[in-house]
PDB file of C-alpha atoms and ligand atoms in Angstrom:
ATOM      1  CA  UNK A   1      23.934  -5.856   8.409  1.00  0.00           C
ATOM      2  CA  UNK A   2      20.691  -4.401   7.399  1.00  0.00           C
ATOM      3  CA  UNK A   3      19.281  -1.543   9.136  1.00  0.00           C
ATOM      4  CA  UNK A   4      15.496  -0.980   9.303  1.00  0.00           C
ATOM      5  CA  UNK A   5      14.634   2.640   7.825  1.00  0.00           C
ATOM      6  CA  UNK A   6      11.171   4.613   8.226  1.00  0.00           C
ATOM      7  CA  UNK A   7       9.569   6.038   4.919  1.00  0.00           C
ATOM      8  CA  UNK A   8       7.440   9.139   5.614  1.00  0.00           C
ATOM      9  CA  UNK A   9       3.930   9.294   4.170  1.00  0.00           C
ATOM     10  CA  UNK A  10       4.131  13.177   3.258  1.00  0.00           C
ATOM     11  CA  UNK A  11       1.803  14.177   6.333  1.00  0.00           C
ATOM     12  CA  UNK A  12       3.524  15.096   9.556  1.00  0.00           C
ATOM     13  CA  UNK A  13       0.567  14.051  11.766  1.00  0.00           C
ATOM     14  CA  UNK A  14       0.126  10.593  10.255  1.00  0.00           C
ATOM     15  CA  UNK A  15       4.101  10.175  10.402  1.00  0.00           C
ATOM     16  CA  UNK A  16       4.012  11.010  14.203  1.00  0.00           C
ATOM     17  CA  UNK A  17       1.118   8.408  14.564  1.00  0.00           C
ATOM     18  CA  UNK A  18       3.417   6.060  12.958  1.00  0.00           C
ATOM     19  CA  UNK A  19       6.550   6.847  14.899  1.00  0.00           C
ATOM     20  CA  UNK A  20       8.085   8.381  11.935  1.00  0.00           C
ATOM     21  CA  UNK A  21       6.195   6.508   9.125  1.00  0.00           C
ATOM     22  CA  UNK A  22       6.359   3.169   7.573  1.00  0.00           C
ATOM     23  CA  UNK A  23       9.343   0.535   8.263  1.00  0.00           C
ATOM     24  CA  UNK A  24      11.191  -1.333   6.068  1.00  0.00           C
ATOM     25  CA  UNK A  25      11.151  -5.290   6.534  1.00  0.00           C
ATOM     26  CA  UNK A  26       7.642  -5.085   6.900  1.00  0.00           C
ATOM     27  CA  UNK A  27       4.409  -5.540   5.145  1.00  0.00           C
ATOM     28  CA  UNK A  28       1.815  -2.451   5.431  1.00  0.00           C
ATOM     29  CA  UNK A  29      -1.808  -2.685   4.520  1.00  0.00           C
ATOM     30  CA  UNK A  30      -3.706   0.450   3.642  1.00  0.00           C
ATOM     31  CA  UNK A  31      -7.228  -0.076   3.283  1.00  0.00           C
ATOM     32  CA  UNK A  32     -10.534   2.009   3.303  1.00  0.00           C
ATOM     33  CA  UNK A  33     -13.353   3.499   0.708  1.00  0.00           C
ATOM     34  CA  UNK A  34     -13.037   4.591  -2.722  1.00  0.00           C
ATOM     35  CA  UNK A  35     -11.312   7.892  -3.094  1.00  0.00           C
ATOM     36  CA  UNK A  36     -10.001   8.234   0.717  1.00  0.00           C
ATOM     37  CA  UNK A  37      -6.452   8.404  -0.839  1.00  0.00           C
ATOM     38  CA  UNK A  38      -4.775   4.978  -1.040  1.00  0.00           C
ATOM     39  CA  UNK A  39      -3.418   5.342  -4.495  1.00  0.00           C
ATOM     40  CA  UNK A  40      -2.366   9.080  -3.816  1.00  0.00           C
ATOM     41  CA  UNK A  41      -0.174   7.794  -0.725  1.00  0.00           C
ATOM     42  CA  UNK A  42       1.302   5.187  -2.837  1.00  0.00           C
ATOM     43  CA  UNK A  43       2.493   7.928  -5.528  1.00  0.00           C
ATOM     44  CA  UNK A  44       3.245  10.132  -2.766  1.00  0.00           C
ATOM     45  CA  UNK A  45       5.547   7.522  -1.097  1.00  0.00           C
ATOM     46  CA  UNK A  46       6.981   6.544  -4.156  1.00  0.00           C
ATOM     47  CA  UNK A  47       8.541  10.011  -4.358  1.00  0.00           C
ATOM     48  CA  UNK A  48       9.499  10.123  -0.871  1.00  0.00           C
ATOM     49  CA  UNK A  49      11.361   6.946  -0.650  1.00  0.00           C
ATOM     50  CA  UNK A  50      13.770   8.463  -3.209  1.00  0.00           C
ATOM     51  CA  UNK A  51      14.520  11.220  -0.767  1.00  0.00           C
ATOM     52  CA  UNK A  52      17.575  11.771   1.487  1.00  0.00           C
ATOM     53  CA  UNK A  53      17.060  10.301   4.975  1.00  0.00           C
ATOM     54  CA  UNK A  54      16.731  13.748   6.369  1.00  0.00           C
ATOM     55  CA  UNK A  55      13.774  14.438   4.178  1.00  0.00           C
ATOM     56  CA  UNK A  56      11.840  11.262   5.008  1.00  0.00           C
ATOM     57  CA  UNK A  57      13.299   9.158   2.505  1.00  0.00           C
ATOM     58  CA  UNK A  58      15.484   5.890   1.901  1.00  0.00           C
ATOM     59  CA  UNK A  59      17.466   6.777  -0.828  1.00  0.00           C
ATOM     60  CA  UNK A  60      16.008   4.115  -2.693  1.00  0.00           C
ATOM     61  CA  UNK A  61      14.483   2.971  -5.812  1.00  0.00           C
ATOM     62  CA  UNK A  62      10.822   2.005  -6.056  1.00  0.00           C
ATOM     63  CA  UNK A  63       8.833  -0.982  -7.525  1.00  0.00           C
ATOM     64  CA  UNK A  64       5.124  -0.375  -8.283  1.00  0.00           C
ATOM     65  CA  UNK A  65       2.657  -3.261  -9.126  1.00  0.00           C
ATOM     66  CA  UNK A  66      -0.384  -1.605 -10.393  1.00  0.00           C
ATOM     67  CA  UNK A  67      -3.557  -3.894 -10.584  1.00  0.00           C
ATOM     68  CA  UNK A  68      -6.231  -1.437 -11.539  1.00  0.00           C
ATOM     69  CA  UNK A  69      -4.167   0.948 -14.083  1.00  0.00           C
ATOM     70  CA  UNK A  70      -4.336   3.944 -11.700  1.00  0.00           C
ATOM     71  CA  UNK A  71      -0.713   5.020 -11.502  1.00  0.00           C
ATOM     72  CA  UNK A  72      -0.318   8.376 -13.361  1.00  0.00           C
ATOM     73  CA  UNK A  73       3.337   9.481 -14.137  1.00  0.00           C
ATOM     74  CA  UNK A  74       2.159  13.032 -14.180  1.00  0.00           C
ATOM     75  CA  UNK A  75       1.362  12.693 -10.381  1.00  0.00           C
ATOM     76  CA  UNK A  76       4.755  11.590  -9.549  1.00  0.00           C
ATOM     77  CA  UNK A  77       6.115  14.578 -11.361  1.00  0.00           C
ATOM     78  CA  UNK A  78       3.964  16.953  -9.325  1.00  0.00           C
ATOM     79  CA  UNK A  79       4.974  15.388  -6.150  1.00  0.00           C
ATOM     80  CA  UNK A  80       8.563  15.399  -7.176  1.00  0.00           C
ATOM     81  CA  UNK A  81       8.132  19.059  -7.599  1.00  0.00           C
ATOM     82  CA  UNK A  82       7.052  19.665  -4.036  1.00  0.00           C
ATOM     83  CA  UNK A  83       9.952  17.987  -2.921  1.00  0.00           C
ATOM     84  CA  UNK A  84      12.435  19.668  -5.119  1.00  0.00           C
ATOM     85  CA  UNK A  85      13.742  16.749  -7.085  1.00  0.00           C
ATOM     86  CA  UNK A  86      13.656  16.235 -10.786  1.00  0.00           C
ATOM     87  CA  UNK A  87      10.265  15.038 -12.168  1.00  0.00           C
ATOM     88  CA  UNK A  88      11.879  12.891 -14.759  1.00  0.00           C
ATOM     89  CA  UNK A  89      14.457  11.385 -12.397  1.00  0.00           C
ATOM     90  CA  UNK A  90      11.762  10.407 -10.008  1.00  0.00           C
ATOM     91  CA  UNK A  91       9.754   8.653 -12.716  1.00  0.00           C
ATOM     92  CA  UNK A  92      12.933   6.659 -13.754  1.00  0.00           C
ATOM     93  CA  UNK A  93      13.445   5.673 -10.223  1.00  0.00           C
ATOM     94  CA  UNK A  94      10.189   3.756 -10.261  1.00  0.00           C
ATOM     95  CA  UNK A  95       9.978   0.374 -11.657  1.00  0.00           C
ATOM     96  CA  UNK A  96       6.463   0.079 -12.920  1.00  0.00           C
ATOM     97  CA  UNK A  97       4.343  -2.793 -13.887  1.00  0.00           C
ATOM     98  CA  UNK A  98       0.720  -3.561 -14.596  1.00  0.00           C
ATOM     99  CA  UNK A  99      -0.672  -6.812 -13.530  1.00  0.00           C
ATOM    100  CA  UNK A 100      -3.591  -8.225 -15.493  1.00  0.00           C
ATOM    101  CA  UNK A 101      -4.463 -11.401 -13.224  1.00  0.00           C
ATOM    102  CA  UNK A 102      -3.320 -12.786 -10.109  1.00  0.00           C
ATOM    103  CA  UNK A 103      -0.880 -15.282 -11.855  1.00  0.00           C
ATOM    104  CA  UNK A 104       0.904 -12.508 -13.534  1.00  0.00           C
ATOM    105  CA  UNK A 105       1.025 -10.578  -9.880  1.00  0.00           C
ATOM    106  CA  UNK A 106       2.721 -13.415  -8.107  1.00  0.00           C
ATOM    107  CA  UNK A 107       5.196 -13.569 -11.224  1.00  0.00           C
ATOM    108  CA  UNK A 108       5.933  -9.929 -11.202  1.00  0.00           C
ATOM    109  CA  UNK A 109       6.610 -10.240  -7.531  1.00  0.00           C
ATOM    110  CA  UNK A 110       8.940 -13.004  -8.021  1.00  0.00           C
ATOM    111  CA  UNK A 111      10.550 -11.350 -11.126  1.00  0.00           C
ATOM    112  CA  UNK A 112      11.548  -8.311  -8.743  1.00  0.00           C
ATOM    113  CA  UNK A 113      13.919 -10.435  -6.956  1.00  0.00           C
ATOM    114  CA  UNK A 114      16.840  -9.698  -9.366  1.00  0.00           C
ATOM    115  CA  UNK A 115      16.159  -6.090  -9.215  1.00  0.00           C
ATOM    116  CA  UNK A 116      16.031  -6.190  -5.092  1.00  0.00           C
ATOM    117  CA  UNK A 117      19.317  -8.086  -4.903  1.00  0.00           C
ATOM    118  CA  UNK A 118      21.143  -4.873  -6.215  1.00  0.00           C
ATOM    119  CA  UNK A 119      20.005  -3.480  -2.515  1.00  0.00           C
ATOM    120  CA  UNK A 120      18.917  -0.276  -4.555  1.00  0.00           C
ATOM    121  CA  UNK A 121      15.311  -0.681  -3.842  1.00  0.00           C
ATOM    122  CA  UNK A 122      13.538   0.434  -0.486  1.00  0.00           C
ATOM    123  CA  UNK A 123       9.738   0.379  -1.260  1.00  0.00           C
ATOM    124  CA  UNK A 124       7.593  -2.013  -3.176  1.00  0.00           C
ATOM    125  CA  UNK A 125       3.806  -0.824  -3.659  1.00  0.00           C
ATOM    126  CA  UNK A 126       0.975  -3.162  -4.603  1.00  0.00           C
ATOM    127  CA  UNK A 127      -1.914  -1.220  -5.560  1.00  0.00           C
ATOM    128  CA  UNK A 128      -4.511  -3.045  -4.836  1.00  0.00           C
ATOM    129  CA  UNK A 129      -3.266  -6.258  -3.436  1.00  0.00           C
ATOM    130  CA  UNK A 130      -6.747  -7.740  -3.777  1.00  0.00           C
ATOM    131  CA  UNK A 131      -8.828  -6.720  -6.509  1.00  0.00           C
ATOM    132  CA  UNK A 132      -7.469  -9.602  -9.060  1.00  0.00           C
ATOM    133  CA  UNK A 133      -8.052 -12.133  -6.590  1.00  0.00           C
ATOM    134  CA  UNK A 134     -11.682 -10.950  -6.361  1.00  0.00           C
ATOM    135  CA  UNK A 135     -12.048 -11.230 -10.091  1.00  0.00           C
ATOM    136  CA  UNK A 136      -9.971 -14.543 -10.624  1.00  0.00           C
ATOM    137  CA  UNK A 137     -11.652 -16.355  -7.962  1.00  0.00           C
ATOM    138  CA  UNK A 138     -15.376 -15.311  -7.737  1.00  0.00           C
ATOM    139  CA  UNK A 139     -18.174 -17.018  -5.313  1.00  0.00           C
ATOM    140  CA  UNK A 140     -18.037 -18.791  -2.197  1.00  0.00           C
ATOM    141  CA  UNK A 141     -16.771 -22.347  -4.222  1.00  0.00           C
ATOM    142  CA  UNK A 142     -13.530 -20.744  -4.938  1.00  0.00           C
ATOM    143  CA  UNK A 143     -12.898 -18.999  -1.429  1.00  0.00           C
ATOM    144  CA  UNK A 144     -10.500 -21.480   0.113  1.00  0.00           C
ATOM    145  CA  UNK A 145      -8.323 -21.626  -3.252  1.00  0.00           C
ATOM    146  CA  UNK A 146      -8.413 -17.814  -3.191  1.00  0.00           C
ATOM    147  CA  UNK A 147      -7.113 -17.859   0.396  1.00  0.00           C
ATOM    148  CA  UNK A 148      -4.210 -20.058  -0.260  1.00  0.00           C
ATOM    149  CA  UNK A 149      -2.926 -18.665  -3.302  1.00  0.00           C
ATOM    150  CA  UNK A 150      -3.422 -15.208  -1.481  1.00  0.00           C
ATOM    151  CA  UNK A 151      -1.313 -16.624   1.517  1.00  0.00           C
ATOM    152  CA  UNK A 152       1.117 -17.824  -0.770  1.00  0.00           C
ATOM    153  CA  UNK A 153       1.465 -14.175  -2.415  1.00  0.00           C
ATOM    154  CA  UNK A 154       1.746 -12.489   1.155  1.00  0.00           C
ATOM    155  CA  UNK A 155       4.256 -15.010   2.461  1.00  0.00           C
ATOM    156  CA  UNK A 156       6.505 -14.237  -0.311  1.00  0.00           C
ATOM    157  CA  UNK A 157       6.003 -10.428   0.046  1.00  0.00           C
ATOM    158  CA  UNK A 158       6.813 -10.776   3.562  1.00  0.00           C
ATOM    159  CA  UNK A 159       9.934 -12.871   2.782  1.00  0.00           C
ATOM    160  CA  UNK A 160      11.131 -10.293   0.198  1.00  0.00           C
ATOM    161  CA  UNK A 161      10.649  -7.307   2.731  1.00  0.00           C
ATOM    162  CA  UNK A 162      12.870  -8.776   5.387  1.00  0.00           C
ATOM    163  CA  UNK A 163      15.268 -10.352   2.691  1.00  0.00           C
ATOM    164  CA  UNK A 164      15.645  -6.927   0.727  1.00  0.00           C
ATOM    165  CA  UNK A 165      14.976  -4.229   3.702  1.00  0.00           C
ATOM    166  CA  UNK A 166      11.957  -2.909   1.862  1.00  0.00           C
ATOM    167  CA  UNK A 167       8.648  -1.291   2.840  1.00  0.00           C
ATOM    168  CA  UNK A 168       5.915  -3.218   1.353  1.00  0.00           C
ATOM    169  CA  UNK A 169       2.813  -0.815   0.818  1.00  0.00           C
ATOM    170  CA  UNK A 170      -0.317  -2.712  -0.094  1.00  0.00           C
ATOM    171  CA  UNK A 171      -3.497  -1.131  -0.714  1.00  0.00           C
ATOM    172  CA  UNK A 172      -6.939  -2.438  -1.255  1.00  0.00           C
ATOM    173  CA  UNK A 173     -10.391  -1.027  -1.434  1.00  0.00           C
ATOM    174  CA  UNK A 174     -12.703  -2.100   1.582  1.00  0.00           C
ATOM    175  CA  UNK A 175     -16.233  -0.735   2.206  1.00  0.00           C
ATOM    176  CA  UNK A 176     -17.372   1.347   4.916  1.00  0.00           C
ATOM    177  CA  UNK A 177     -21.144   0.240   4.300  1.00  0.00           C
ATOM    178  CA  UNK A 178     -23.123  -2.538   3.443  1.00  0.00           C
ATOM    179  CA  UNK A 179     -24.269  -1.505   0.378  1.00  0.00           C
ATOM    180  CA  UNK A 180     -20.996  -1.691  -1.330  1.00  0.00           C
ATOM    181  CA  UNK A 181     -20.941  -4.483  -3.798  1.00  0.00           C
ATOM    182  CA  UNK A 182     -17.821  -6.194  -2.129  1.00  0.00           C
ATOM    183  CA  UNK A 183     -20.042  -7.418   0.725  1.00  0.00           C
ATOM    184  CA  UNK A 184     -22.573  -9.015  -1.543  1.00  0.00           C
ATOM    185  CA  UNK A 185     -19.846 -11.245  -3.233  1.00  0.00           C
ATOM    186  CA  UNK A 186     -20.252 -14.509  -1.473  1.00  0.00           C
ATOM    187  CA  UNK A 187     -17.268 -15.376   0.430  1.00  0.00           C
ATOM    188  CA  UNK A 188     -15.922 -11.965   0.919  1.00  0.00           C
ATOM    189  CA  UNK A 189     -17.201 -11.316   4.384  1.00  0.00           C
ATOM    190  CA  UNK A 190     -14.584 -13.832   5.448  1.00  0.00           C
ATOM    191  CA  UNK A 191     -11.696 -11.847   3.801  1.00  0.00           C
ATOM    192  CA  UNK A 192     -13.251  -8.359   4.734  1.00  0.00           C
ATOM    193  CA  UNK A 193     -14.352  -9.129   8.338  1.00  0.00           C
ATOM    194  CA  UNK A 194     -13.023  -6.223  10.425  1.00  0.00           C
ATOM    195  CA  UNK A 195     -13.124  -3.445   7.792  1.00  0.00           C
ATOM    196  CA  UNK A 196     -14.793  -1.029  10.303  1.00  0.00           C
ATOM    197  CA  UNK A 197     -11.498  -1.111  12.271  1.00  0.00           C
ATOM    198  CA  UNK A 198     -12.509  -3.716  14.773  1.00  0.00           C
ATOM    199  CA  UNK A 199     -10.105  -6.795  15.095  1.00  0.00           C
ATOM    200  CA  UNK A 200     -10.662  -8.878  12.112  1.00  0.00           C
ATOM    201  CA  UNK A 201     -12.221 -12.362  12.569  1.00  0.00           C
ATOM    202  CA  UNK A 202      -9.799 -15.188  12.316  1.00  0.00           C
ATOM    203  CA  UNK A 203      -9.073 -15.862   8.525  1.00  0.00           C
ATOM    204  CA  UNK A 204      -8.716 -12.599   7.616  1.00  0.00           C
ATOM    205  CA  UNK A 205      -5.503 -13.569   5.989  1.00  0.00           C
ATOM    206  CA  UNK A 206      -4.262 -10.117   4.471  1.00  0.00           C
ATOM    207  CA  UNK A 207      -4.661  -8.732   8.036  1.00  0.00           C
ATOM    208  CA  UNK A 208      -2.642 -11.360   9.734  1.00  0.00           C
ATOM    209  CA  UNK A 209       0.103 -11.053   7.361  1.00  0.00           C
ATOM    210  CA  UNK A 210       0.655  -7.430   7.883  1.00  0.00           C
ATOM    211  CA  UNK A 211       2.621  -5.583  10.452  1.00  0.00           C
ATOM    212  CA  UNK A 212       0.852  -2.401  10.383  1.00  0.00           C
ATOM    213  CA  UNK A 213      -2.461  -1.685   9.222  1.00  0.00           C
ATOM    214  CA  UNK A 214      -3.847   1.735   8.097  1.00  0.00           C
ATOM    215  CA  UNK A 215      -7.844   2.312   7.929  1.00  0.00           C
ATOM    216  CA  UNK A 216      -8.542   5.659   5.680  1.00  0.00           C
ATOM    217  CA  UNK A 217     -11.672   7.346   5.629  1.00  0.00           C
ATOM    218  CA  UNK A 218     -12.982  10.579   4.577  1.00  0.00           C
ATOM    219  CA  UNK A 219     -13.384  13.475   7.289  1.00  0.00           C
ATOM    220  CA  UNK A 220     -14.879  16.746   7.253  1.00  0.00           C
ATOM    221  CA  UNK A 221     -14.709  18.770   3.855  1.00  0.00           C
ATOM    222  CA  UNK A 222     -11.220  18.138   2.358  1.00  0.00           C
ATOM    223  CA  UNK A 223      -9.918  16.275   5.331  1.00  0.00           C
ATOM    224  CA  UNK A 224      -9.083  12.624   5.339  1.00  0.00           C
ATOM    225  CA  UNK A 225      -8.466  10.565   8.467  1.00  0.00           C
ATOM    226  CA  UNK A 226      -6.164   7.497   9.004  1.00  0.00           C
ATOM    227  CA  UNK A 227      -6.526   5.278  11.962  1.00  0.00           C
ATOM    228  CA  UNK A 228      -3.637   3.002  12.872  1.00  0.00           C
ATOM    229  CA  UNK A 229      -5.179  -0.658  13.635  1.00  0.00           C
ATOM    230  CA  UNK A 230      -3.017  -3.577  14.754  1.00  0.00           C
ATOM    231  CA  UNK A 231       0.521  -2.174  14.841  1.00  0.00           C
ATOM    232  CA  UNK A 232       3.145  -3.861  16.655  1.00  0.00           C
ATOM    233  CA  UNK A 233       4.700  -0.684  18.038  1.00  0.00           C
ATOM    234  CA  UNK A 234       2.110   2.083  17.769  1.00  0.00           C
ATOM    235  CA  UNK A 235      -1.054   2.413  19.683  1.00  0.00           C
ATOM    236  CA  UNK A 236      -4.335   2.606  17.976  1.00  0.00           C
ATOM    237  CA  UNK A 237      -4.558   6.262  16.769  1.00  0.00           C
ATOM    238  CA  UNK A 238      -5.854   8.532  14.299  1.00  0.00           C
ATOM    239  CA  UNK A 239      -4.177  11.427  12.241  1.00  0.00           C
ATOM    240  CA  UNK A 240      -5.711  13.468   9.548  1.00  0.00           C
ATOM    241  CA  UNK A 241      -4.316  14.649   6.381  1.00  0.00           C
ATOM    242  CA  UNK A 242      -5.233  16.131   3.154  1.00  0.00           C
ATOM    243  CA  UNK A 243      -4.672  15.264  -0.805  1.00  0.00           C
ATOM    244  CA  UNK A 244      -2.823  18.020  -2.606  1.00  0.00           C
ATOM    245  CA  UNK A 245      -1.278  18.322  -5.803  1.00  0.00           C
ATOM    246  CA  UNK A 246       2.034  17.602  -4.129  1.00  0.00           C
ATOM    247  CA  UNK A 247       0.332  14.379  -2.794  1.00  0.00           C
ATOM    248  CA  UNK A 248      -0.276  13.588   0.653  1.00  0.00           C
ATOM    249  CA  UNK A 249       0.035  16.364   3.314  1.00  0.00           C
ATOM    250  CA  UNK A 250      -1.052  18.095   6.409  1.00  0.00           C
TER     251      UNK A 250
HETATM  252  P1  LIG B   1      -9.936   3.647  -4.676  1.00  0.00           P
HETATM  253  O1  LIG B   1     -10.316   2.716  -3.743  1.00  0.00           O
HETATM  254  O2  LIG B   1     -11.147   3.528  -5.886  1.00  0.00           O
HETATM  255  O3  LIG B   1      -8.691   3.284  -5.562  1.00  0.00           O
HETATM  256  P2  LIG B   1      -8.219   5.530  -3.524  1.00  0.00           P
HETATM  257  O4  LIG B   1      -8.277   5.189  -2.088  1.00  0.00           O
HETATM  258  O5  LIG B   1      -6.980   4.832  -4.217  1.00  0.00           O
HETATM  259  O6  LIG B   1      -9.481   4.943  -4.133  1.00  0.00           O
HETATM  260  P3  LIG B   1      -7.288   8.007  -4.316  1.00  0.00           P
HETATM  261  O7  LIG B   1      -7.454   7.833  -6.113  1.00  0.00           O
HETATM  262  O8  LIG B   1      -5.840   7.800  -3.890  1.00  0.00           O
HETATM  263  O9  LIG B   1      -8.379   6.957  -3.717  1.00  0.00           O
HETATM  264  O10 LIG B   1      -7.786   9.335  -4.239  1.00  0.00           O
HETATM  265  C1  LIG B   1      -8.598   9.905  -4.969  1.00  0.00           C
HETATM  266  C2  LIG B   1      -8.923  11.296  -4.462  1.00  0.00           C
HETATM  267  O11 LIG B   1      -7.727  12.143  -4.593  1.00  0.00           O
HETATM  268  C3  LIG B   1      -9.878  12.072  -5.148  1.00  0.00           C
HETATM  269  O12 LIG B   1     -10.709  12.659  -4.009  1.00  0.00           O
HETATM  270  C4  LIG B   1      -9.205  13.184  -5.751  1.00  0.00           C
HETATM  271  O13 LIG B   1     -10.048  14.600  -5.757  1.00  0.00           O
HETATM  272  C5  LIG B   1      -7.848  13.298  -5.086  1.00  0.00           C
HETATM  273  N1  LIG B   1      -6.886  13.988  -5.787  1.00  0.00           N
HETATM  274  C6  LIG B   1      -6.279  13.133  -6.964  1.00  0.00           C
HETATM  275  N2  LIG B   1      -5.440  13.973  -7.601  1.00  0.00           N
HETATM  276  C7  LIG B   1      -5.599  15.490  -6.931  1.00  0.00           C
HETATM  277  C8  LIG B   1      -4.374  16.243  -7.011  1.00  0.00           C
HETATM  278  N3  LIG B   1      -3.719  16.398  -7.877  1.00  0.00           N
HETATM  279  N4  LIG B   1      -4.825  17.391  -6.079  1.00  0.00           N
HETATM  280  C9  LIG B   1      -5.640  17.056  -5.138  1.00  0.00           C
HETATM  281  N5  LIG B   1      -6.585  16.106  -4.746  1.00  0.00           N
HETATM  282  C10 LIG B   1      -6.404  15.163  -5.712  1.00  0.00           C
HETATM  283 MG1  LIG B   2      -6.622   3.710  -5.601  1.00  0.00          MG
END
């Protein structure tokens, strides 16, 4: 019988706000403006997921679907050193794949089922989940098709999270201001309604699919702020964190 496990984020404050971290068997969305640490969180959790449970890990391997080419093995190695694990081993435990379009993104997900069936994997990262849908389906005319294809992808991801006892961590960049180009993308408003942390409008397909949503923003100085939005088992609350050489920290 599968038992739900929580994986730490690297920040004690953020873990506390999440009742111990992100849960397996769930889809989790991390969103917010550029450079607020979504990719850094993904790298940090890719290492922590491998650690013993006493250290916030899940003793598992990690699958990493990268749509923007922002994965950096050197960062994994630096984060591994923080936690006292072998940097090469940490990299070897991450199955990395670069997706160039939405079709490939969906194929990669399907292709991972065989690996996940070994029961060695506990974390699936998709960074970013939305960017290729935005470039493959441009304009208002393609919005309904985009929603449909994205919906299929998210349903498959949800199913895999449950079947294979995985934390699915999906990042996507969303603007905090109206000058961002995403908002001038016709049709994007339906997908990105609620980016400021309010409840999303009906039709926000990604928000509906996600179990826990984390909205990140820049705080004072080096500080970053994470706000938990729409979680089934956590109240809406905020936690601060910083980005260090060793990854996300307090
Ligand atoms: P985007 O929406 O563009 O994908 P993001 O939310 O994924 O953005 P990240 O790439 O996770 O953003 O975060 C970038 C930030 O991480 C930068 O502010 C950078 O200074 C910081 N950062 C990256 N590497 C290090 C490091 N080794 N030490 C400290 N800070 C770092
Ligand atoms: Mg990023």
